[in-house]
Coordinates of C-alpha atoms and ligand atoms in Angstrom, one line a residue:
M1 CA -1.2 10.2 3.2
K2 CA -4.4 10.3 1.3
T3 CA -4.1 8.9 -2.3
Q4 CA -6.0 11.0 -4.8
C5 CA -7.7 9.4 -7.8
F6 CA -7.7 11.4 -11.1
T7 CA -9.7 11.0 -14.3
P8 CA -8.2 11.7 -17.7
A9 CA -9.9 15.1 -17.6
E10 CA -7.5 16.1 -14.7
I11 CA -4.1 16.3 -16.5
A12 CA -3.1 19.5 -14.8
P13 CA -3.4 18.6 -11.1
A14 CA -1.8 15.2 -11.8
A15 CA 1.2 16.8 -13.5
E16 CA 1.4 19.2 -10.6
I17 CA 2.1 16.3 -8.2
L18 CA 5.1 15.4 -10.3
R19 CA 6.3 19.1 -10.5
R20 CA 6.3 19.4 -6.7
G21 CA 8.2 16.1 -6.1
G22 CA 5.3 13.8 -5.4
L23 CA 4.5 10.2 -6.5
L24 CA 1.9 9.7 -9.2
A25 CA 0.8 6.3 -10.6
I26 CA 0.4 6.6 -14.3
P27 CA -1.4 4.4 -16.9
T28 CA 0.6 3.0 -19.8
E29 CA -0.2 0.5 -22.5
T30 CA 2.0 -2.1 -20.7
V31 CA 1.4 -1.9 -16.9
Y32 CA 0.7 1.0 -14.5
G33 CA 3.9 2.9 -13.6
L34 CA 4.8 4.6 -10.3
G35 CA 6.2 8.0 -11.5
A36 CA 8.3 10.8 -10.0
D37 CA 10.3 13.6 -11.5
G38 CA 13.3 11.8 -12.9
L39 CA 15.6 14.8 -12.3
D40 CA 14.7 15.1 -8.6
P41 CA 16.7 12.5 -6.6
V42 CA 14.6 13.0 -3.4
A43 CA 11.4 12.4 -5.3
V44 CA 12.9 9.3 -6.9
T45 CA 14.0 7.9 -3.5
H46 CA 10.4 7.9 -2.5
I47 CA 9.6 5.5 -5.3
F48 CA 12.0 3.0 -3.8
E49 CA 10.4 3.5 -0.4
A50 CA 6.8 3.1 -1.5
K51 CA 7.6 -0.1 -3.5
G52 CA 10.2 -1.6 -1.0
R53 CA 12.4 -1.8 -4.1
P54 CA 16.1 -2.6 -3.8
Q55 CA 18.2 0.6 -4.6
D56 CA 20.4 -1.3 -7.0
N57 CA 17.5 -1.9 -9.4
P58 CA 17.4 1.0 -11.9
L59 CA 14.3 2.8 -13.2
I60 CA 13.1 3.6 -16.7
L61 CA 12.8 7.3 -17.8
H62 CA 9.5 8.1 -19.6
V63 CA 9.4 10.8 -22.2
P64 CA 6.7 12.1 -24.6
S65 CA 8.7 11.7 -27.8
A66 CA 12.1 10.8 -29.2
D67 CA 12.9 14.5 -29.4
W68 CA 13.7 14.4 -25.7
L69 CA 16.4 11.8 -26.0
T70 CA 19.2 14.3 -26.6
R71 CA 18.3 16.2 -23.4
Y72 CA 19.3 13.2 -21.3
C73 CA 21.4 10.8 -23.4
E74 CA 24.7 11.0 -25.3
D75 CA 26.5 8.9 -28.0
I76 CA 23.0 7.9 -29.3
P77 CA 23.5 5.3 -32.0
D78 CA 21.5 5.5 -35.3
T79 CA 19.8 2.3 -34.2
A80 CA 18.0 4.2 -31.5
Y81 CA 16.2 6.4 -34.0
V82 CA 15.5 3.4 -36.3
L83 CA 13.7 1.8 -33.3
T84 CA 11.9 4.9 -32.1
R85 CA 10.6 5.7 -35.6
R86 CA 9.2 2.2 -35.8
F87 CA 8.0 1.5 -32.3
W88 CA 7.5 4.8 -30.3
P89 CA 5.2 5.6 -28.8
G90 CA 5.0 2.0 -27.7
P91 CA 6.1 -0.8 -25.4
L92 CA 9.9 -0.6 -26.1
T93 CA 12.6 0.7 -23.7
I94 CA 16.1 1.4 -25.1
I95 CA 19.2 1.4 -23.0
L96 CA 21.5 4.4 -23.9
K97 CA 24.4 6.2 -22.3
H98 CA 23.1 9.0 -20.1
K99 CA 24.3 12.6 -19.5
P100 CA 25.6 13.7 -16.1
L101 CA 22.3 15.4 -15.2
I102 CA 20.5 12.1 -14.6
P103 CA 20.7 11.3 -10.8
D104 CA 22.5 8.1 -9.7
V105 CA 19.4 7.0 -7.9
V106 CA 17.5 6.6 -11.2
T107 CA 20.3 4.5 -12.9
A108 CA 21.6 2.6 -9.8
G109 CA 24.9 4.3 -10.6
L110 CA 25.1 2.8 -14.1
P111 CA 26.5 4.8 -17.0
T112 CA 23.3 3.9 -18.9
V113 CA 19.6 4.7 -18.6
G114 CA 16.5 3.0 -19.9
M115 CA 14.3 5.4 -22.1
R116 CA 10.7 4.8 -23.1
C117 CA 7.9 6.7 -24.7
P118 CA 4.6 5.1 -23.6
A119 CA 1.7 4.9 -26.0
H120 CA -1.0 6.0 -23.4
P121 CA -2.0 9.5 -24.5
V122 CA -3.0 10.6 -21.0
T123 CA 0.4 9.8 -19.6
R124 CA 2.2 11.5 -22.5
A125 CA 0.1 14.6 -21.8
I126 CA 1.0 14.5 -18.1
I127 CA 4.7 14.3 -18.9
E128 CA 4.5 17.1 -21.4
R129 CA 2.6 19.3 -18.9
A130 CA 5.1 18.5 -16.1
D131 CA 7.9 19.1 -18.5
R132 CA 10.1 16.5 -16.7
P133 CA 11.2 13.1 -17.7
V134 CA 9.2 10.7 -15.4
A135 CA 11.2 7.9 -13.7
A136 CA 8.8 5.0 -13.2
P137 CA 9.0 1.3 -12.4
S138 CA 5.8 -0.8 -12.3
A139 CA 3.5 0.5 -9.6
N140 CA 3.4 -2.8 -7.5
T141 CA 5.0 -3.7 -4.2
S142 CA 8.5 -5.0 -5.2
G143 CA 8.4 -8.7 -6.1
K144 CA 4.6 -8.8 -6.7
P145 CA 2.8 -9.1 -10.0
S146 CA 2.6 -5.8 -12.0
P147 CA -0.6 -3.8 -11.8
T148 CA -2.8 -3.6 -15.0
T149 CA -5.6 -1.6 -13.5
A150 CA -5.9 1.5 -11.2
R151 CA -7.6 -0.9 -8.7
H152 CA -4.4 -3.1 -8.6
V153 CA -2.3 0.0 -8.0
L154 CA -4.5 1.0 -5.0
D155 CA -4.4 -2.6 -3.6
D156 CA -0.6 -2.1 -3.2
M157 CA -0.1 1.7 -2.9
D158 CA -3.2 3.3 -1.3
G159 CA -1.9 5.7 1.4
K160 CA 1.7 5.5 0.2
I161 CA 1.5 7.7 -2.9
D162 CA 0.0 11.1 -3.7
G163 CA -2.2 10.1 -6.6
V164 CA -3.2 7.6 -9.3
M165 CA -4.4 8.6 -12.8
D166 CA -7.1 6.0 -13.8
G167 CA -6.6 5.5 -17.5
G168 CA -8.5 2.2 -17.7
P169 CA -7.0 -1.3 -18.0
C170 CA -3.7 -1.7 -19.8
S171 CA -3.9 -2.9 -23.4
V172 CA -0.7 -4.9 -23.6
G173 CA -0.5 -6.2 -20.0
V174 CA 3.2 -7.1 -19.7
E175 CA 6.0 -4.6 -19.3
S176 CA 8.0 -3.1 -22.1
T177 CA 10.6 -4.9 -24.1
I178 CA 14.1 -3.7 -23.0
V179 CA 16.9 -3.7 -25.5
D180 CA 20.5 -2.5 -24.7
L181 CA 21.8 -0.4 -27.6
T182 CA 25.2 0.3 -25.9
V183 CA 26.5 -3.2 -27.0
T184 CA 27.0 -4.8 -30.4
P185 CA 24.9 -6.6 -31.4
P186 CA 22.0 -5.1 -29.4
R187 CA 20.9 -7.3 -26.6
L188 CA 17.4 -8.2 -25.4
L189 CA 17.3 -7.8 -21.6
R190 CA 13.6 -8.3 -21.1
P191 CA 11.0 -9.6 -23.6
G192 CA 7.7 -7.5 -23.7
G193 CA 5.2 -5.9 -26.0
V194 CA 7.5 -5.5 -28.9
T195 CA 8.6 -9.0 -30.0
L196 CA 12.1 -10.3 -30.6
E197 CA 11.1 -11.2 -34.1
Q198 CA 10.0 -7.5 -34.7
L199 CA 13.4 -6.3 -33.3
R200 CA 15.4 -8.6 -35.5
D201 CA 13.3 -7.5 -38.5
V202 CA 14.5 -4.0 -38.0
L203 CA 18.0 -4.4 -36.5
G204 CA 19.2 -7.7 -37.9
A205 CA 21.1 -9.6 -35.2
V206 CA 19.8 -9.2 -31.6
E207 CA 21.3 -11.3 -28.8
V208 CA 19.0 -12.6 -26.0
D209 CA 20.4 -12.3 -22.5
P210 CA 20.5 -15.7 -20.8
A211 CA 18.5 -14.4 -17.9
V212 CA 15.4 -14.1 -20.1
T213 CA 15.0 -17.8 -20.4
R214 CA 16.8 -19.4 -17.4
L215 CA 17.7 -18.8 -13.8
M216 CA 21.0 -17.2 -13.2
S217 CA 23.5 -19.4 -11.3
P218 CA 24.7 -18.0 -8.0
G219 CA 28.1 -16.7 -9.2
E220 CA 26.8 -15.2 -12.4
K221 CA 26.7 -11.4 -12.8
P222 CA 23.4 -10.1 -14.3
R223 CA 23.6 -7.5 -17.1
A224 CA 20.8 -5.5 -15.6
P225 CA 20.4 -5.3 -11.8
G226 CA 16.7 -6.1 -11.9
M227 CA 17.4 -9.6 -13.3
K228 CA 18.6 -11.0 -10.0
Y229 CA 15.4 -10.4 -8.1
R230 CA 12.4 -12.7 -7.5
H231 CA 9.6 -11.2 -9.5
Y232 CA 5.9 -11.2 -10.2
A233 CA 5.3 -13.7 -7.5
P234 CA 1.9 -14.4 -5.8
N235 CA 2.0 -15.7 -2.2
A236 CA 1.6 -19.4 -3.1
P237 CA 4.5 -21.1 -5.0
V238 CA 4.0 -21.5 -8.7
T239 CA 4.9 -24.5 -11.0
V240 CA 4.9 -23.9 -14.7
V241 CA 4.2 -26.9 -17.0
K242 CA 5.5 -26.4 -20.6
G243 CA 4.6 -28.4 -23.7
D244 CA 1.7 -29.3 -25.9
P245 CA -1.4 -27.5 -24.4
E246 CA -3.6 -30.6 -24.3
E247 CA -0.9 -32.6 -22.5
T248 CA 0.0 -29.9 -20.0
A249 CA -3.7 -29.5 -19.2
R250 CA -4.1 -33.2 -18.6
Y251 CA -0.8 -33.3 -16.6
I252 CA -2.0 -30.5 -14.3
A253 CA -5.4 -32.1 -13.9
C254 CA -3.7 -35.2 -12.5
A255 CA -1.0 -33.5 -10.4
S256 CA -3.1 -30.8 -8.8
D257 CA -5.5 -31.2 -5.8
Q258 CA -8.5 -29.3 -4.3
G259 CA -6.2 -26.8 -2.6
S260 CA -4.5 -25.9 -5.9
G261 CA -4.9 -22.8 -8.0
I262 CA -4.8 -23.2 -11.8
I263 CA -3.8 -20.8 -14.5
C264 CA -5.0 -22.3 -17.8
F265 CA -5.9 -21.5 -21.4
D266 CA -9.7 -20.9 -21.7
E267 CA -10.5 -24.1 -23.5
F268 CA -9.2 -26.3 -20.7
Q269 CA -11.2 -24.8 -17.8
P270 CA -13.6 -27.8 -17.8
L271 CA -10.8 -30.1 -16.8
F272 CA -10.4 -28.4 -13.4
P273 CA -13.7 -28.8 -11.5
G274 CA -13.4 -27.8 -7.8
R275 CA -10.1 -25.9 -8.3
V276 CA -9.6 -22.2 -8.1
V277 CA -9.1 -21.4 -11.9
E278 CA -7.9 -18.3 -13.6
T279 CA -8.2 -18.4 -17.4
I280 CA -5.8 -16.1 -19.4
G281 CA -7.1 -16.5 -23.0
S282 CA -7.2 -19.3 -25.5
A283 CA -4.0 -21.3 -26.2
D284 CA -3.4 -19.6 -29.6
D285 CA -4.1 -16.0 -28.4
E286 CA -0.8 -14.9 -26.8
A287 CA -1.9 -11.2 -26.8
A288 CA -4.9 -12.1 -24.6
Q289 CA -2.6 -14.1 -22.3
A290 CA -0.3 -11.1 -22.0
R291 CA -3.3 -8.9 -21.0
H292 CA -4.5 -11.3 -18.3
V293 CA -1.4 -13.0 -16.9
F294 CA -0.7 -10.5 -14.1
D295 CA -4.4 -10.2 -13.2
A296 CA -4.5 -14.0 -12.8
L297 CA -1.3 -14.2 -10.7
R298 CA -2.7 -11.4 -8.4
A299 CA -6.1 -13.0 -8.0
F300 CA -4.7 -16.0 -6.0
D301 CA -3.6 -13.7 -3.2
S302 CA -7.2 -13.3 -2.1
T303 CA -7.8 -17.1 -2.0
H304 CA -6.4 -19.8 0.2
V305 CA -4.7 -21.9 -2.5
K306 CA -1.6 -23.7 -1.3
Q307 CA 0.1 -23.9 -4.7
I308 CA -0.5 -22.8 -8.2
W309 CA -0.1 -24.7 -11.5
S310 CA 0.2 -22.9 -14.7
Q311 CA 0.1 -23.6 -18.4
C312 CA 2.5 -21.6 -20.5
P313 CA 2.8 -20.5 -24.2
P314 CA 5.8 -21.3 -26.3
D315 CA 8.8 -18.8 -26.5
E316 CA 7.6 -17.1 -29.6
G317 CA 6.1 -13.7 -30.4
I318 CA 4.7 -12.1 -27.3
G319 CA 4.5 -15.6 -25.9
L320 CA 8.2 -15.2 -24.9
A321 CA 7.2 -12.3 -22.6
V322 CA 4.3 -14.2 -21.1
A323 CA 6.5 -17.3 -20.5
N324 CA 9.2 -15.1 -19.0
R325 CA 6.8 -13.6 -16.5
L326 CA 5.3 -17.0 -15.6
N327 CA 8.8 -18.5 -15.3
K328 CA 9.9 -15.7 -13.0
A329 CA 6.7 -16.0 -10.9
A330 CA 7.6 -19.7 -10.5
G331 CA 11.3 -18.9 -9.6
F332 CA 12.0 -21.0 -12.8
H333 CA 10.3 -24.0 -11.3
I334 CA 9.3 -25.5 -14.7
I335 CA 8.3 -29.0 -15.8
H336 CA 8.9 -29.7 -19.5
L337 CA 6.7 -32.4 -21.0
K338 CA 8.4 -34.1 -23.9
K339 CA 6.5 -34.7 -27.2
Ligands
AMP1 P1 10.1 -2.1 -13.7 O1 10.8 -1.7 -12.5 O2 9.2 -3.3 -13.4 O3 9.4 -1.0 -14.4 O4 11.3 -2.6 -14.6 C1 12.4 -1.7 -15.0 C2 13.4 -2.6 -15.6 O5 14.3 -1.8 -16.3 C3 14.2 -3.4 -14.6 O6 14.3 -4.7 -15.0 C4 15.6 -2.7 -14.6 O7 16.6 -3.5 -14.2 C5 15.6 -2.3 -16.1 N1 16.5 -1.2 -16.3 C6 16.4 0.1 -16.1 N2 17.4 0.8 -16.4 C7 18.4 0.0 -16.9 C8 19.7 0.1 -17.4 N3 20.3 1.3 -17.4 N4 20.3 -1.0 -17.8 C9 19.7 -2.2 -17.7 N5 18.4 -2.4 -17.2 C10 17.8 -1.3 -16.8
MG2 MG1 8.3 -4.2 -12.1

């Protein structure tokens, strides 16, 4: 299959791919998605094939506005509209009960579905034009870091999908925040672009699913199927070092060798001569870290590094999402340096 590249001037032919059951990679403010008509079970099956994604990992449905929620969801709580008024379009996915028209392959057979309205205007225009909800996971090979440019998408998907819309680099850089509104209190299933602090500001109590900050033990049943899979991982094993940035930088400088790759905050790069270094932003700029973390993880796959050491922000603000992605890339192999 030849993968076509579209520019934002080409909304109509891109939407046509979705209408005829094809696969289209779409830009969003978080990461690139791999989209298909969310009401067409055959089209959605092709997403799983292209990604090598396990069938029991559900997809998010993308809509152009909160007005579409009643088409696909029922028993919608008021909290849903409180959140959509405040954060849509934007990096927030809400879990709601779905209507019977949503195919099982989208929801992995769950009674619930993840709904999101992305902030990228080109993608909203494509969805409007296609007049279909677009089922889309991240447009990477399953298990790999998520793509934040059209180039990353092609690295994984060239020849496997019908097209990619190039909407430029993603402005947030980590996936959407997922909050389950079918339970009381609402529960954070994945930290992302909308922070836990922002959610609590609007909703009051929000629980954090244990899988956000630690590895699930073998007998434990995950709340969302995706939580049980290894994620975001480059080829080389990753070790995350948490603690004061000066100390973690010094620790990694001692522990690493010439064959190591390093993910560090900008200001510590001079500590790692002779290593393959990816900087992700300064220690106090978590938004920059979110924009660069997947690009950094991906970059090591074109090098020969044997292992990767990474600094990590504290679990606050969007730092919680950055730390979550790094921890998962490391399979929760984390060294905590005490103060
Ligand atoms: P991605 O495939 O990277 O876009 O991520 C989609 C995420 O949404 C996965 O972690 C899924 O497990 C999660 N998800 C989608 N639908 C649901 C749902 N109904 N309940 C819980 N999690 C969901
Ligand atoms: Mg993904």
